[in-house]
Amino acid sequence: MTHPALKMYDYHVWANGVIIDRLKELPEDIYHKGIQSGFSSISKVLSHIYLTDYAWFDIISGKSMNEAMMSTDQLREEVETKSIEEMKKIFLDLSERNKALVNSQEDIERLIMVDNPYAGLLETSISESVLHVVTHGSYHRGNIATMLRQMGHTSVMQDYGLYLFMPQTT
């Protein structure tokens, strides 16, 4: 049986794909267009989701949070300038890497220590870290949906229930 956190991660990968596919349907300039919101563009939100996924799976693999954040800081400018097509590819590549990493873990409930610069020393499990990635992504896909509406476009449904009960095409 698949661990619930891994099932949720599969949902996260699916939902990222759904929002990226919606963005590909819209005029190209929408993706990098400046907007007054919590983020200055949709590309910055999607990049933030990607970089956070990248950092947390580096932490799961054994890097310190400081090392993981330094790695993502080095990637930030490159990721933020990518096209939506390029983002789809790097998200898929990252999800394959992350799934392989988590599946290689003998115990997804194993505790790890994270020295978080915002919250101090935290003891958490790998599964809790995966769930953090999922809920973080959901929150920010909601930001993207709101930004699309502000620009006069519709978003797309990406609810967990839809993922569970609708036939998957990807």
PDB file of C-alpha atoms in Angstrom:
ATOM      1  CA  MET A   1       0.000   0.000   0.000  1.00  0.00           C
ATOM      2  CA  THR A   2       1.235   3.483  -0.853  1.00  0.00           C
ATOM      3  CA  HIS A   3       1.987   5.687   2.133  1.00  0.00           C
ATOM      4  CA  PRO A   4      -0.577   8.547   2.380  1.00  0.00           C
ATOM      5  CA  ALA A   5       2.179  11.179   2.147  1.00  0.00           C
ATOM      6  CA  LEU A   6       3.371   9.660  -1.132  1.00  0.00           C
ATOM      7  CA  LYS A   7      -0.191   9.625  -2.467  1.00  0.00           C
ATOM      8  CA  MET A   8      -0.430  13.305  -1.576  1.00  0.00           C
ATOM      9  CA  TYR A   9       2.881  13.964  -3.340  1.00  0.00           C
ATOM     10  CA  ASP A  10       1.457  12.303  -6.474  1.00  0.00           C
ATOM     11  CA  TYR A  11      -1.488  14.702  -6.176  1.00  0.00           C
ATOM     12  CA  HIS A  12       0.954  17.630  -5.862  1.00  0.00           C
ATOM     13  CA  VAL A  13       2.744  16.556  -9.055  1.00  0.00           C
ATOM     14  CA  TRP A  14      -0.604  16.191 -10.847  1.00  0.00           C
ATOM     15  CA  ALA A  15      -1.874  19.596  -9.633  1.00  0.00           C
ATOM     16  CA  ASN A  16       1.341  21.323 -10.711  1.00  0.00           C
ATOM     17  CA  GLY A  17       0.894  19.764 -14.146  1.00  0.00           C
ATOM     18  CA  VAL A  18      -2.737  20.901 -14.326  1.00  0.00           C
ATOM     19  CA  ILE A  19      -1.886  24.537 -13.526  1.00  0.00           C
ATOM     20  CA  ILE A  20       1.110  24.517 -15.880  1.00  0.00           C
ATOM     21  CA  ASP A  21      -1.052  23.111 -18.686  1.00  0.00           C
ATOM     22  CA  ARG A  22      -3.599  25.889 -18.045  1.00  0.00           C
ATOM     23  CA  LEU A  23      -0.848  28.510 -18.205  1.00  0.00           C
ATOM     24  CA  LYS A  24       0.304  27.059 -21.539  1.00  0.00           C
ATOM     25  CA  GLU A  25      -3.206  27.711 -22.952  1.00  0.00           C
ATOM     26  CA  LEU A  26      -3.056  31.428 -22.158  1.00  0.00           C
ATOM     27  CA  PRO A  27      -1.269  34.208 -24.041  1.00  0.00           C
ATOM     28  CA  GLU A  28       2.501  33.844 -23.547  1.00  0.00           C
ATOM     29  CA  ASP A  29       2.955  37.245 -21.915  1.00  0.00           C
ATOM     30  CA  ILE A  30       0.643  36.330 -18.991  1.00  0.00           C
ATOM     31  CA  TYR A  31       3.301  34.093 -17.429  1.00  0.00           C
ATOM     32  CA  HIS A  32       5.898  36.828 -16.812  1.00  0.00           C
ATOM     33  CA  LYS A  33       3.471  39.800 -16.721  1.00  0.00           C
ATOM     34  CA  GLY A  34       3.844  42.063 -13.695  1.00  0.00           C
ATOM     35  CA  ILE A  35       0.903  42.204 -11.294  1.00  0.00           C
ATOM     36  CA  GLN A  36       0.160  43.786  -7.912  1.00  0.00           C
ATOM     37  CA  SER A  37      -0.129  40.738  -5.699  1.00  0.00           C
ATOM     38  CA  GLY A  38       1.822  38.796  -3.074  1.00  0.00           C
ATOM     39  CA  PHE A  39       4.244  37.911  -5.884  1.00  0.00           C
ATOM     40  CA  SER A  40       5.084  40.223  -8.774  1.00  0.00           C
ATOM     41  CA  SER A  41       4.307  37.635 -11.481  1.00  0.00           C
ATOM     42  CA  ILE A  42       2.937  34.155 -11.982  1.00  0.00           C
ATOM     43  CA  SER A  43       6.408  33.028 -13.054  1.00  0.00           C
ATOM     44  CA  LYS A  44       7.760  34.052  -9.645  1.00  0.00           C
ATOM     45  CA  VAL A  45       5.051  32.043  -7.839  1.00  0.00           C
ATOM     46  CA  LEU A  46       5.630  28.925  -9.914  1.00  0.00           C
ATOM     47  CA  SER A  47       9.394  29.321  -9.470  1.00  0.00           C
ATOM     48  CA  HIS A  48       8.859  29.623  -5.713  1.00  0.00           C
ATOM     49  CA  ILE A  49       6.910  26.347  -5.663  1.00  0.00           C
ATOM     50  CA  TYR A  50       9.666  24.647  -7.662  1.00  0.00           C
ATOM     51  CA  LEU A  51      12.505  26.004  -5.523  1.00  0.00           C
ATOM     52  CA  THR A  52      10.747  25.080  -2.282  1.00  0.00           C
ATOM     53  CA  ASP A  53      10.186  21.522  -3.541  1.00  0.00           C
ATOM     54  CA  TYR A  54      13.848  21.410  -4.546  1.00  0.00           C
ATOM     55  CA  ALA A  55      15.033  22.639  -1.134  1.00  0.00           C
ATOM     56  CA  TRP A  56      12.868  20.314   0.967  1.00  0.00           C
ATOM     57  CA  PHE A  57      13.876  17.227  -0.960  1.00  0.00           C
ATOM     58  CA  ASP A  58      17.518  18.277  -0.564  1.00  0.00           C
ATOM     59  CA  ILE A  59      16.818  18.421   3.178  1.00  0.00           C
ATOM     60  CA  ILE A  60      15.186  14.987   3.084  1.00  0.00           C
ATOM     61  CA  SER A  61      18.292  13.689   1.289  1.00  0.00           C
ATOM     62  CA  GLY A  62      20.473  14.875   4.170  1.00  0.00           C
ATOM     63  CA  LYS A  63      21.495  18.441   3.376  1.00  0.00           C
ATOM     64  CA  SER A  64      21.139  21.116   6.007  1.00  0.00           C
ATOM     65  CA  MET A  65      18.435  23.715   5.464  1.00  0.00           C
ATOM     66  CA  ASN A  66      21.185  26.310   5.009  1.00  0.00           C
ATOM     67  CA  GLU A  67      22.808  24.249   2.238  1.00  0.00           C
ATOM     68  CA  ALA A  68      19.437  23.652   0.588  1.00  0.00           C
ATOM     69  CA  MET A  69      18.552  27.346   0.680  1.00  0.00           C
ATOM     70  CA  MET A  70      21.953  28.297  -0.754  1.00  0.00           C
ATOM     71  CA  SER A  71      21.400  25.845  -3.630  1.00  0.00           C
ATOM     72  CA  THR A  72      17.996  27.289  -4.433  1.00  0.00           C
ATOM     73  CA  ASP A  73      19.295  30.862  -4.177  1.00  0.00           C
ATOM     74  CA  GLN A  74      21.827  29.964  -6.872  1.00  0.00           C
ATOM     75  CA  LEU A  75      19.058  28.530  -9.081  1.00  0.00           C
ATOM     76  CA  ARG A  76      16.497  31.294  -8.513  1.00  0.00           C
ATOM     77  CA  GLU A  77      17.339  33.680 -11.361  1.00  0.00           C
ATOM     78  CA  GLU A  78      17.677  30.853 -13.879  1.00  0.00           C
ATOM     79  CA  VAL A  79      14.352  29.290 -12.870  1.00  0.00           C
ATOM     80  CA  GLU A  80      12.448  32.593 -12.791  1.00  0.00           C
ATOM     81  CA  THR A  81      13.385  33.379 -16.404  1.00  0.00           C
ATOM     82  CA  LYS A  82      12.328  30.017 -17.855  1.00  0.00           C
ATOM     83  CA  SER A  83       9.367  29.708 -20.197  1.00  0.00           C
ATOM     84  CA  ILE A  84       6.284  27.801 -19.120  1.00  0.00           C
ATOM     85  CA  GLU A  85       7.333  24.915 -21.416  1.00  0.00           C
ATOM     86  CA  GLU A  86      10.726  24.762 -19.714  1.00  0.00           C
ATOM     87  CA  MET A  87       9.041  24.862 -16.301  1.00  0.00           C
ATOM     88  CA  LYS A  88       6.895  21.864 -17.198  1.00  0.00           C
ATOM     89  CA  LYS A  89      10.022  19.874 -18.024  1.00  0.00           C
ATOM     90  CA  ILE A  90      12.005  20.830 -14.927  1.00  0.00           C
ATOM     91  CA  PHE A  91       8.985  20.141 -12.683  1.00  0.00           C
ATOM     92  CA  LEU A  92       8.659  16.662 -14.213  1.00  0.00           C
ATOM     93  CA  ASP A  93      12.390  16.010 -13.828  1.00  0.00           C
ATOM     94  CA  LEU A  94      12.306  17.196 -10.211  1.00  0.00           C
ATOM     95  CA  SER A  95       9.265  15.073  -9.364  1.00  0.00           C
ATOM     96  CA  GLU A  96      10.961  11.961 -10.766  1.00  0.00           C
ATOM     97  CA  ARG A  97      14.079  12.725  -8.713  1.00  0.00           C
ATOM     98  CA  ASN A  98      11.986  13.347  -5.599  1.00  0.00           C
ATOM     99  CA  LYS A  99       9.929  10.163  -6.006  1.00  0.00           C
ATOM    100  CA  ALA A 100      13.103   8.118  -6.436  1.00  0.00           C
ATOM    101  CA  LEU A 101      14.564   9.719  -3.302  1.00  0.00           C
ATOM    102  CA  VAL A 102      11.513   9.079  -1.146  1.00  0.00           C
ATOM    103  CA  ASN A 103      11.078   5.534  -2.475  1.00  0.00           C
ATOM    104  CA  SER A 104      14.710   4.820  -1.582  1.00  0.00           C
ATOM    105  CA  GLN A 105      14.058   5.757   2.050  1.00  0.00           C
ATOM    106  CA  GLU A 106      13.637   2.659   4.182  1.00  0.00           C
ATOM    107  CA  ASP A 107      11.407   4.475   6.665  1.00  0.00           C
ATOM    108  CA  ILE A 108       9.309   7.432   5.546  1.00  0.00           C
ATOM    109  CA  GLU A 109       8.463   8.034   9.223  1.00  0.00           C
ATOM    110  CA  ARG A 110      12.158   8.418  10.113  1.00  0.00           C
ATOM    111  CA  LEU A 111      12.814  11.596  12.061  1.00  0.00           C
ATOM    112  CA  ILE A 112      15.135  14.250  10.714  1.00  0.00           C
ATOM    113  CA  MET A 113      16.446  17.377  12.414  1.00  0.00           C
ATOM    114  CA  VAL A 114      15.998  20.617  10.502  1.00  0.00           C
ATOM    115  CA  ASP A 115      17.713  23.797  11.649  1.00  0.00           C
ATOM    116  CA  ASN A 116      15.180  26.221  10.242  1.00  0.00           C
ATOM    117  CA  PRO A 117      16.403  29.844  10.245  1.00  0.00           C
ATOM    118  CA  TYR A 118      12.816  31.043  10.796  1.00  0.00           C
ATOM    119  CA  ALA A 119      11.685  28.554  13.454  1.00  0.00           C
ATOM    120  CA  GLY A 120      14.842  27.122  15.024  1.00  0.00           C
ATOM    121  CA  LEU A 121      15.720  23.462  15.453  1.00  0.00           C
ATOM    122  CA  LEU A 122      12.812  21.223  14.442  1.00  0.00           C
ATOM    123  CA  GLU A 123      12.364  17.488  14.647  1.00  0.00           C
ATOM    124  CA  THR A 124      10.121  16.244  11.857  1.00  0.00           C
ATOM    125  CA  SER A 125       9.608  13.100   9.831  1.00  0.00           C
ATOM    126  CA  ILE A 126      10.230  12.613   6.147  1.00  0.00           C
ATOM    127  CA  SER A 127       6.478  12.107   5.658  1.00  0.00           C
ATOM    128  CA  GLU A 128       5.690  15.406   7.410  1.00  0.00           C
ATOM    129  CA  SER A 129       8.236  17.154   5.177  1.00  0.00           C
ATOM    130  CA  VAL A 130       6.573  15.691   2.083  1.00  0.00           C
ATOM    131  CA  LEU A 131       3.164  16.868   3.336  1.00  0.00           C
ATOM    132  CA  HIS A 132       4.644  20.329   3.917  1.00  0.00           C
ATOM    133  CA  VAL A 133       5.741  20.425   0.259  1.00  0.00           C
ATOM    134  CA  VAL A 134       2.230  19.410  -0.832  1.00  0.00           C
ATOM    135  CA  THR A 135       0.348  21.965   1.276  1.00  0.00           C
ATOM    136  CA  HIS A 136       2.846  24.684   0.353  1.00  0.00           C
ATOM    137  CA  GLY A 137       2.261  23.983  -3.338  1.00  0.00           C
ATOM    138  CA  SER A 138      -1.519  24.009  -2.900  1.00  0.00           C
ATOM    139  CA  TYR A 139      -1.402  27.366  -1.157  1.00  0.00           C
ATOM    140  CA  HIS A 140       0.642  28.941  -3.934  1.00  0.00           C
ATOM    141  CA  ARG A 141      -1.334  27.375  -6.781  1.00  0.00           C
ATOM    142  CA  GLY A 142      -4.227  29.232  -5.159  1.00  0.00           C
ATOM    143  CA  ASN A 143      -2.165  32.428  -5.511  1.00  0.00           C
ATOM    144  CA  ILE A 144      -1.782  31.670  -9.215  1.00  0.00           C
ATOM    145  CA  ALA A 145      -5.545  31.115  -9.588  1.00  0.00           C
ATOM    146  CA  THR A 146      -6.216  34.489  -7.963  1.00  0.00           C
ATOM    147  CA  MET A 147      -3.629  36.241 -10.135  1.00  0.00           C
ATOM    148  CA  LEU A 148      -5.189  34.755 -13.269  1.00  0.00           C
ATOM    149  CA  ARG A 149      -8.610  36.059 -12.229  1.00  0.00           C
ATOM    150  CA  GLN A 150      -7.121  39.511 -11.577  1.00  0.00           C
ATOM    151  CA  MET A 151      -5.798  39.468 -15.150  1.00  0.00           C
ATOM    152  CA  GLY A 152      -9.192  38.470 -16.563  1.00  0.00           C
ATOM    153  CA  HIS A 153      -8.545  34.749 -17.081  1.00  0.00           C
ATOM    154  CA  THR A 154      -9.991  31.651 -15.475  1.00  0.00           C
ATOM    155  CA  SER A 155      -7.891  29.125 -13.631  1.00  0.00           C
ATOM    156  CA  VAL A 156      -8.521  25.413 -13.555  1.00  0.00           C
ATOM    157  CA  MET A 157      -9.810  22.998 -10.929  1.00  0.00           C
ATOM    158  CA  GLN A 158      -7.002  21.229  -9.133  1.00  0.00           C
ATOM    159  CA  ASP A 159      -8.728  19.939  -6.005  1.00  0.00           C
ATOM    160  CA  TYR A 160      -7.601  16.745  -4.324  1.00  0.00           C
ATOM    161  CA  GLY A 161     -11.098  15.295  -4.771  1.00  0.00           C
ATOM    162  CA  LEU A 162     -10.869  15.853  -8.504  1.00  0.00           C
ATOM    163  CA  TYR A 163      -7.510  14.091  -8.524  1.00  0.00           C
ATOM    164  CA  LEU A 164      -8.955  11.151  -6.578  1.00  0.00           C
ATOM    165  CA  PHE A 165     -12.219  10.637  -8.392  1.00  0.00           C
ATOM    166  CA  MET A 166     -11.754  11.796 -11.979  1.00  0.00           C
ATOM    167  CA  PRO A 167     -10.026   9.617 -14.586  1.00  0.00           C
ATOM    168  CA  GLN A 168      -6.402  10.686 -14.976  1.00  0.00           C
ATOM    169  CA  THR A 169      -5.226  11.582 -18.482  1.00  0.00           C
ATOM    170  CA  THR A 170      -1.575  12.144 -17.635  1.00  0.00           C
TER     171      THR A 170
END
